[in-house]
Short mmCIF file of N, CA and C in Angstrom, two decimals:
data_model
loop_
_atom_site.label_atom_id
_atom_site.label_comp_id
_atom_site.label_asym_id
_atom_site.label_seq_id
_atom_site.Cartn_x
_atom_site.Cartn_y
_atom_site.Cartn_z
N MET A 1 133.48 87.17 82.32
CA MET A 1 132.25 87.87 82.00
C MET A 1 132.59 89.09 81.14
N SER A 2 131.80 89.33 80.12
CA SER A 2 131.98 90.46 79.23
C SER A 2 131.58 91.76 79.92
N GLU A 3 132.21 92.86 79.52
CA GLU A 3 131.86 94.16 80.08
C GLU A 3 130.57 94.71 79.48
N GLN A 4 130.18 94.18 78.31
CA GLN A 4 128.94 94.60 77.67
C GLN A 4 127.79 93.75 78.21
N PHE A 5 126.58 94.28 78.06
CA PHE A 5 125.42 93.50 78.46
C PHE A 5 124.23 93.92 77.63
N VAL A 6 123.20 93.11 77.64
CA VAL A 6 121.97 93.42 76.91
C VAL A 6 120.91 93.84 77.91
N GLY A 7 119.99 94.68 77.45
CA GLY A 7 118.96 95.23 78.32
C GLY A 7 118.06 94.20 78.97
N ARG A 8 117.89 93.07 78.33
CA ARG A 8 116.99 92.06 78.91
C ARG A 8 117.52 91.54 80.25
N ASP A 9 118.83 91.71 80.50
CA ASP A 9 119.40 91.24 81.76
C ASP A 9 119.26 92.25 82.89
N CYS A 10 118.73 93.44 82.59
CA CYS A 10 118.50 94.46 83.61
C CYS A 10 117.12 94.25 84.23
N VAL A 11 116.99 94.61 85.49
CA VAL A 11 115.75 94.39 86.23
C VAL A 11 115.16 95.72 86.67
N VAL A 12 113.84 95.83 86.57
CA VAL A 12 113.12 96.99 87.11
C VAL A 12 112.26 96.49 88.26
N ASN A 13 112.46 97.10 89.43
CA ASN A 13 111.65 96.81 90.61
C ASN A 13 110.85 98.05 90.98
N PHE A 14 109.70 97.82 91.59
CA PHE A 14 108.89 98.93 92.06
C PHE A 14 108.38 98.63 93.46
N ALA A 15 108.10 99.70 94.19
CA ALA A 15 107.45 99.61 95.49
C ALA A 15 106.48 100.78 95.58
N ILE A 16 105.29 100.51 96.05
CA ILE A 16 104.30 101.57 96.21
C ILE A 16 104.58 102.28 97.53
N GLY A 17 104.86 103.58 97.45
CA GLY A 17 105.19 104.32 98.65
C GLY A 17 105.38 105.79 98.37
N LEU A 18 105.34 106.58 99.42
CA LEU A 18 105.52 108.02 99.32
C LEU A 18 106.99 108.37 99.08
N PRO A 19 107.26 109.54 98.49
CA PRO A 19 108.65 109.97 98.29
C PRO A 19 109.44 110.07 99.60
N SER A 20 108.75 110.30 100.70
CA SER A 20 109.42 110.44 101.99
C SER A 20 109.76 109.10 102.64
N ALA A 21 109.35 108.00 102.03
CA ALA A 21 109.60 106.68 102.60
C ALA A 21 111.08 106.35 102.59
N ASN A 22 111.49 105.53 103.54
CA ASN A 22 112.84 104.99 103.55
C ASN A 22 112.82 103.77 102.64
N PRO A 23 113.60 103.77 101.55
CA PRO A 23 113.51 102.66 100.60
C PRO A 23 113.82 101.29 101.22
N SER A 24 114.63 101.26 102.27
CA SER A 24 114.93 99.97 102.90
C SER A 24 113.73 99.40 103.65
N SER A 25 112.72 100.22 103.91
CA SER A 25 111.51 99.73 104.59
C SER A 25 110.42 99.31 103.60
N LEU A 26 110.65 99.51 102.31
CA LEU A 26 109.65 99.19 101.29
C LEU A 26 109.82 97.77 100.78
N THR A 27 108.74 97.21 100.27
CA THR A 27 108.77 95.88 99.65
C THR A 27 108.81 96.06 98.14
N PHE A 28 109.97 95.81 97.55
CA PHE A 28 110.12 95.95 96.10
C PHE A 28 109.73 94.65 95.41
N LYS A 29 109.04 94.80 94.27
CA LYS A 29 108.65 93.66 93.44
C LYS A 29 109.15 93.93 92.02
N GLN A 30 109.51 92.85 91.33
CA GLN A 30 109.98 93.00 89.95
C GLN A 30 108.80 93.28 89.03
N LEU A 31 108.95 94.27 88.17
CA LEU A 31 107.98 94.53 87.11
C LEU A 31 108.42 93.66 85.95
N GLY A 32 107.75 92.54 85.80
CA GLY A 32 108.23 91.49 84.91
C GLY A 32 107.73 91.55 83.49
N MET A 33 108.37 90.76 82.67
CA MET A 33 108.08 90.58 81.25
C MET A 33 108.28 91.87 80.47
N MET A 34 109.34 92.59 80.85
CA MET A 34 109.66 93.86 80.20
C MET A 34 110.53 93.63 78.97
N ARG A 35 110.45 94.57 78.06
CA ARG A 35 111.34 94.60 76.90
C ARG A 35 112.25 95.82 77.02
N GLY A 36 111.72 97.00 76.83
CA GLY A 36 112.52 98.22 76.89
C GLY A 36 112.53 98.81 78.29
N LYS A 37 113.69 99.33 78.69
CA LYS A 37 113.86 99.99 79.99
C LYS A 37 114.78 101.18 79.78
N SER A 38 114.33 102.35 80.16
CA SER A 38 115.13 103.54 79.89
C SER A 38 115.09 104.50 81.08
N MET A 39 116.24 105.06 81.40
CA MET A 39 116.35 106.08 82.43
C MET A 39 117.10 107.25 81.81
N LYS A 40 116.52 108.45 81.92
CA LYS A 40 117.11 109.64 81.31
C LYS A 40 117.24 110.73 82.37
N THR A 41 118.42 111.31 82.49
CA THR A 41 118.66 112.41 83.43
C THR A 41 118.94 113.68 82.64
N SER A 42 118.28 114.76 83.01
CA SER A 42 118.53 116.05 82.37
C SER A 42 118.54 117.14 83.43
N TRP A 43 119.27 118.20 83.15
CA TRP A 43 119.40 119.33 84.06
C TRP A 43 118.85 120.58 83.41
N ASP A 44 118.11 121.38 84.17
CA ASP A 44 117.75 122.73 83.75
C ASP A 44 118.97 123.61 84.03
N THR A 45 119.12 124.64 83.22
CA THR A 45 120.25 125.55 83.43
C THR A 45 119.78 126.99 83.39
N VAL A 46 120.60 127.86 83.97
CA VAL A 46 120.37 129.30 83.89
C VAL A 46 121.60 129.93 83.25
N ASP A 47 121.35 130.94 82.44
CA ASP A 47 122.41 131.65 81.73
C ASP A 47 123.09 132.62 82.70
N THR A 48 124.39 132.46 82.89
CA THR A 48 125.15 133.35 83.77
C THR A 48 126.12 134.23 82.98
N THR A 49 125.88 134.33 81.68
CA THR A 49 126.72 135.16 80.82
C THR A 49 126.57 136.63 81.20
N ALA A 50 127.69 137.36 81.23
CA ALA A 50 127.67 138.79 81.54
C ALA A 50 128.70 139.50 80.66
N ASP A 51 128.79 140.83 80.85
CA ASP A 51 129.64 141.61 79.96
C ASP A 51 131.12 141.26 80.03
N MET A 52 131.55 140.58 81.09
CA MET A 52 132.97 140.21 81.19
C MET A 52 133.17 138.69 81.11
N SER A 53 132.20 137.96 80.56
CA SER A 53 132.37 136.51 80.39
C SER A 53 133.55 136.24 79.47
N PRO A 54 134.32 135.20 79.74
CA PRO A 54 135.55 134.95 78.99
C PRO A 54 135.30 134.73 77.49
N ALA A 55 136.01 135.47 76.66
CA ALA A 55 136.00 135.32 75.20
C ALA A 55 134.58 135.39 74.61
N PHE A 56 133.72 136.19 75.23
CA PHE A 56 132.34 136.35 74.76
C PHE A 56 131.61 135.01 74.65
N THR A 57 131.94 134.11 75.56
CA THR A 57 131.36 132.76 75.56
C THR A 57 130.30 132.66 76.64
N LYS A 58 129.18 132.04 76.30
CA LYS A 58 128.10 131.86 77.29
C LYS A 58 128.57 130.96 78.42
N THR A 59 128.09 131.27 79.62
CA THR A 59 128.33 130.43 80.79
C THR A 59 126.99 130.10 81.41
N ASN A 60 126.93 128.97 82.11
CA ASN A 60 125.68 128.48 82.70
C ASN A 60 125.92 127.84 84.05
N LEU A 61 124.85 127.72 84.81
CA LEU A 61 124.83 126.93 86.03
C LEU A 61 123.65 125.96 85.95
N ALA A 62 123.85 124.77 86.48
CA ALA A 62 122.76 123.81 86.56
C ALA A 62 121.88 124.17 87.75
N THR A 63 120.56 124.04 87.60
CA THR A 63 119.65 124.39 88.69
C THR A 63 118.90 123.17 89.22
N PHE A 64 118.13 122.51 88.39
CA PHE A 64 117.31 121.39 88.84
C PHE A 64 117.50 120.19 87.93
N LYS A 65 117.49 119.01 88.54
CA LYS A 65 117.65 117.75 87.81
C LYS A 65 116.29 117.09 87.65
N ALA A 66 116.05 116.51 86.50
CA ALA A 66 114.86 115.70 86.26
C ALA A 66 115.31 114.33 85.77
N VAL A 67 114.71 113.29 86.31
CA VAL A 67 115.00 111.94 85.87
C VAL A 67 113.70 111.34 85.33
N GLU A 68 113.76 110.79 84.14
CA GLU A 68 112.59 110.19 83.51
C GLU A 68 112.82 108.71 83.28
N PHE A 69 111.82 107.91 83.61
CA PHE A 69 111.85 106.47 83.36
C PHE A 69 110.80 106.14 82.31
N SER A 70 111.14 105.23 81.43
CA SER A 70 110.13 104.67 80.53
C SER A 70 110.43 103.20 80.35
N GLY A 71 109.38 102.45 80.14
CA GLY A 71 109.54 101.01 79.95
C GLY A 71 108.34 100.44 79.24
N ASP A 72 108.53 99.26 78.68
CA ASP A 72 107.43 98.57 78.02
C ASP A 72 107.66 97.07 78.12
N GLY A 73 106.59 96.34 77.86
CA GLY A 73 106.70 94.90 77.94
C GLY A 73 105.52 94.19 77.31
N VAL A 74 105.55 92.88 77.40
CA VAL A 74 104.48 92.03 76.90
C VAL A 74 103.52 91.80 78.05
N THR A 75 102.23 91.91 77.78
CA THR A 75 101.22 91.77 78.83
C THR A 75 101.10 90.33 79.30
N TYR A 76 101.25 90.14 80.60
CA TYR A 76 101.05 88.84 81.24
C TYR A 76 100.11 89.06 82.42
N THR A 77 99.23 88.11 82.65
CA THR A 77 98.27 88.26 83.74
C THR A 77 98.71 87.55 85.02
N GLU A 78 99.76 86.74 84.97
CA GLU A 78 100.22 86.03 86.16
C GLU A 78 100.69 87.02 87.22
N ALA A 79 100.39 86.71 88.47
CA ALA A 79 100.80 87.57 89.58
C ALA A 79 102.32 87.71 89.63
N LEU A 80 103.05 86.71 89.15
CA LEU A 80 104.51 86.72 89.17
C LEU A 80 105.08 87.93 88.44
N ALA A 81 104.41 88.41 87.39
CA ALA A 81 104.90 89.55 86.61
C ALA A 81 104.59 90.88 87.31
N ASN A 82 103.66 90.90 88.24
CA ASN A 82 103.30 92.10 89.03
C ASN A 82 102.79 93.26 88.18
N GLN A 83 102.44 93.00 86.93
CA GLN A 83 101.97 94.06 86.05
C GLN A 83 100.62 94.61 86.49
N ASN A 84 99.69 93.74 86.86
CA ASN A 84 98.36 94.21 87.24
C ASN A 84 98.39 95.03 88.53
N GLU A 85 99.27 94.69 89.46
CA GLU A 85 99.39 95.48 90.70
C GLU A 85 99.88 96.89 90.38
N PHE A 86 100.92 96.98 89.54
CA PHE A 86 101.46 98.28 89.14
C PHE A 86 100.41 99.07 88.38
N LYS A 87 99.77 98.45 87.41
CA LYS A 87 98.76 99.10 86.58
C LYS A 87 97.58 99.60 87.44
N ALA A 88 97.10 98.77 88.35
CA ALA A 88 95.98 99.16 89.20
C ALA A 88 96.34 100.39 90.04
N HIS A 89 97.58 100.42 90.53
CA HIS A 89 98.00 101.58 91.34
C HIS A 89 98.07 102.85 90.49
N VAL A 90 98.53 102.72 89.25
CA VAL A 90 98.63 103.90 88.38
C VAL A 90 97.24 104.41 88.02
N ILE A 91 96.33 103.51 87.71
CA ILE A 91 94.99 103.91 87.27
C ILE A 91 94.13 104.38 88.44
N SER A 92 94.23 103.71 89.57
CA SER A 92 93.42 104.06 90.75
C SER A 92 94.28 104.03 92.00
N PRO A 93 95.17 105.02 92.16
CA PRO A 93 96.05 105.01 93.33
C PRO A 93 95.27 105.12 94.64
N GLY A 94 95.75 104.43 95.63
CA GLY A 94 95.05 104.38 96.92
C GLY A 94 95.56 105.37 97.94
N SER A 95 95.02 105.23 99.13
CA SER A 95 95.32 106.17 100.21
C SER A 95 96.77 106.07 100.70
N THR A 96 97.43 104.93 100.46
CA THR A 96 98.83 104.77 100.88
C THR A 96 99.70 105.89 100.34
N THR A 97 99.38 106.35 99.13
CA THR A 97 100.15 107.41 98.48
C THR A 97 99.33 108.67 98.29
N GLY A 98 98.32 108.87 99.14
CA GLY A 98 97.50 110.07 99.04
C GLY A 98 96.74 110.17 97.74
N ASN A 99 96.36 109.01 97.19
CA ASN A 99 95.63 108.92 95.92
C ASN A 99 96.43 109.49 94.75
N GLN A 100 97.75 109.40 94.86
CA GLN A 100 98.67 109.83 93.79
C GLN A 100 99.40 108.59 93.25
N PRO A 101 99.68 108.55 91.94
CA PRO A 101 100.37 107.38 91.37
C PRO A 101 101.88 107.42 91.66
N MET A 102 102.23 107.38 92.94
CA MET A 102 103.62 107.46 93.38
C MET A 102 104.19 106.08 93.61
N VAL A 103 105.42 105.88 93.14
CA VAL A 103 106.12 104.61 93.35
C VAL A 103 107.61 104.91 93.55
N TRP A 104 108.29 103.96 94.10
CA TRP A 104 109.74 103.96 94.11
C TRP A 104 110.17 102.98 93.02
N LEU A 105 111.18 103.36 92.23
CA LEU A 105 111.68 102.49 91.18
C LEU A 105 113.15 102.21 91.38
N GLN A 106 113.53 101.00 90.99
CA GLN A 106 114.93 100.61 90.92
C GLN A 106 115.17 100.05 89.52
N LEU A 107 116.22 100.51 88.86
CA LEU A 107 116.68 99.92 87.61
C LEU A 107 118.06 99.39 87.89
N ILE A 108 118.19 98.07 87.86
CA ILE A 108 119.44 97.41 88.27
C ILE A 108 120.09 96.76 87.05
N ASP A 109 121.33 97.18 86.78
CA ASP A 109 122.08 96.61 85.67
C ASP A 109 122.73 95.29 86.10
N LEU A 110 123.21 94.57 85.10
CA LEU A 110 123.80 93.25 85.33
C LEU A 110 124.98 93.29 86.30
N ASP A 111 125.75 94.38 86.30
CA ASP A 111 126.90 94.49 87.19
C ASP A 111 126.53 94.95 88.60
N GLY A 112 125.25 95.21 88.84
CA GLY A 112 124.80 95.66 90.15
C GLY A 112 124.64 97.16 90.28
N SER A 113 125.04 97.92 89.26
CA SER A 113 124.79 99.36 89.27
C SER A 113 123.29 99.61 89.35
N MET A 114 122.88 100.67 90.06
CA MET A 114 121.45 100.84 90.28
C MET A 114 121.03 102.31 90.33
N TYR A 115 119.94 102.60 89.62
CA TYR A 115 119.18 103.83 89.82
C TYR A 115 118.13 103.51 90.86
N GLU A 116 117.87 104.45 91.77
CA GLU A 116 116.81 104.24 92.76
C GLU A 116 116.25 105.58 93.18
N GLY A 117 114.92 105.66 93.27
CA GLY A 117 114.33 106.89 93.76
C GLY A 117 112.82 106.89 93.62
N PRO A 118 112.21 107.96 94.15
CA PRO A 118 110.75 108.11 94.08
C PRO A 118 110.34 108.73 92.74
N PHE A 119 109.26 108.22 92.20
CA PHE A 119 108.74 108.69 90.92
C PHE A 119 107.23 108.88 91.02
N ILE A 120 106.71 109.70 90.13
CA ILE A 120 105.27 109.78 89.93
C ILE A 120 105.02 109.26 88.52
N VAL A 121 104.15 108.28 88.41
CA VAL A 121 103.88 107.66 87.11
C VAL A 121 102.97 108.58 86.32
N THR A 122 103.42 108.96 85.15
CA THR A 122 102.68 109.93 84.34
C THR A 122 101.88 109.28 83.22
N GLU A 123 102.15 108.00 82.95
CA GLU A 123 101.43 107.35 81.85
C GLU A 123 101.46 105.84 81.98
N TRP A 124 100.35 105.22 81.66
CA TRP A 124 100.24 103.77 81.47
C TRP A 124 99.46 103.58 80.19
N SER A 125 99.93 102.71 79.33
CA SER A 125 99.26 102.48 78.06
C SER A 125 99.21 100.99 77.77
N ASP A 126 98.05 100.51 77.35
CA ASP A 126 97.87 99.11 76.92
C ASP A 126 97.64 99.10 75.42
N ASP A 127 98.22 98.12 74.75
CA ASP A 127 98.01 97.97 73.32
C ASP A 127 97.60 96.52 73.07
N ARG A 128 96.48 96.36 72.41
CA ARG A 128 95.94 95.03 72.13
C ARG A 128 95.66 94.88 70.63
N PRO A 129 96.72 94.72 69.83
CA PRO A 129 96.51 94.60 68.39
C PRO A 129 95.77 93.31 68.03
N HIS A 130 95.12 93.35 66.91
CA HIS A 130 94.29 92.22 66.46
C HIS A 130 95.09 90.93 66.30
N ALA A 131 96.28 91.01 65.69
CA ALA A 131 97.03 89.80 65.37
C ALA A 131 98.47 89.86 65.88
N ASP A 132 98.64 90.37 67.08
CA ASP A 132 99.98 90.46 67.66
C ASP A 132 99.85 90.36 69.18
N ALA A 133 100.98 90.28 69.84
CA ALA A 133 100.97 90.18 71.30
C ALA A 133 100.43 91.46 71.93
N ALA A 134 99.68 91.30 73.02
CA ALA A 134 99.24 92.46 73.80
C ALA A 134 100.46 93.00 74.55
N THR A 135 100.62 94.31 74.53
CA THR A 135 101.77 94.94 75.16
C THR A 135 101.32 96.11 76.03
N TRP A 136 102.25 96.65 76.79
CA TRP A 136 102.00 97.82 77.63
C TRP A 136 103.24 98.70 77.64
N SER A 137 103.04 99.95 78.03
CA SER A 137 104.17 100.85 78.23
C SER A 137 103.82 101.80 79.36
N THR A 138 104.86 102.33 79.98
CA THR A 138 104.66 103.24 81.10
C THR A 138 105.78 104.27 81.12
N SER A 139 105.51 105.41 81.71
CA SER A 139 106.54 106.42 81.90
C SER A 139 106.33 107.09 83.25
N ALA A 140 107.41 107.60 83.80
CA ALA A 140 107.36 108.23 85.12
C ALA A 140 108.43 109.31 85.19
N MET A 141 108.20 110.27 86.07
CA MET A 141 109.18 111.33 86.27
C MET A 141 109.58 111.38 87.74
N SER A 142 110.81 111.79 87.98
CA SER A 142 111.32 111.83 89.35
C SER A 142 110.43 112.71 90.22
N ASN A 143 110.31 112.29 91.47
CA ASN A 143 109.46 112.99 92.44
C ASN A 143 110.23 113.11 93.75
N GLY A 144 111.51 113.42 93.63
CA GLY A 144 112.41 113.48 94.76
C GLY A 144 113.79 113.05 94.28
N ALA A 145 114.68 112.81 95.21
CA ALA A 145 116.07 112.49 94.89
C ALA A 145 116.20 111.09 94.29
N VAL A 146 116.67 111.04 93.06
CA VAL A 146 116.99 109.76 92.41
C VAL A 146 118.50 109.64 92.39
N THR A 147 119.01 108.50 92.83
CA THR A 147 120.45 108.31 92.90
C THR A 147 120.88 107.23 91.91
N PHE A 148 122.12 107.30 91.49
CA PHE A 148 122.75 106.23 90.73
C PHE A 148 123.93 105.75 91.53
N THR A 149 123.95 104.46 91.80
CA THR A 149 125.05 103.86 92.55
C THR A 149 125.80 102.91 91.63
N PRO A 150 127.05 103.23 91.28
CA PRO A 150 127.80 102.31 90.43
C PRO A 150 128.18 101.05 91.21
N ALA A 151 128.41 99.98 90.47
CA ALA A 151 128.77 98.71 91.11
C ALA A 151 130.16 98.78 91.72
#
């Protein structure tokens, strides 16, 4: 097996649940018919530079981590793709999550490496061009501890 892989072989799963949920108690479903899948981690920092910082060089400390997910795909109506369930929860979240568009996401690479954590979905978009495939896109931001587990 090659060490390289293509994004189409990665899987995105979701489960509707609160950030306080135990992920092993949730029912994850694949968000199917995806094309792009992206996970981005960034840290906020504070400047700790002072009059005796080494060689007049700025120093910093990391304070808070933010993880952002984005993805897109081709619109399918079959229940197997689970797109309508995810979309319905984002547009009209129910009492299970306090009427908030909260989900748990897993992004699993071909080698088994995995991002997992609670997110709040910040955007859902449908595109229905006149002479092309109907598509969708979504984005979410971390809403608690997101972990990365290497294979």
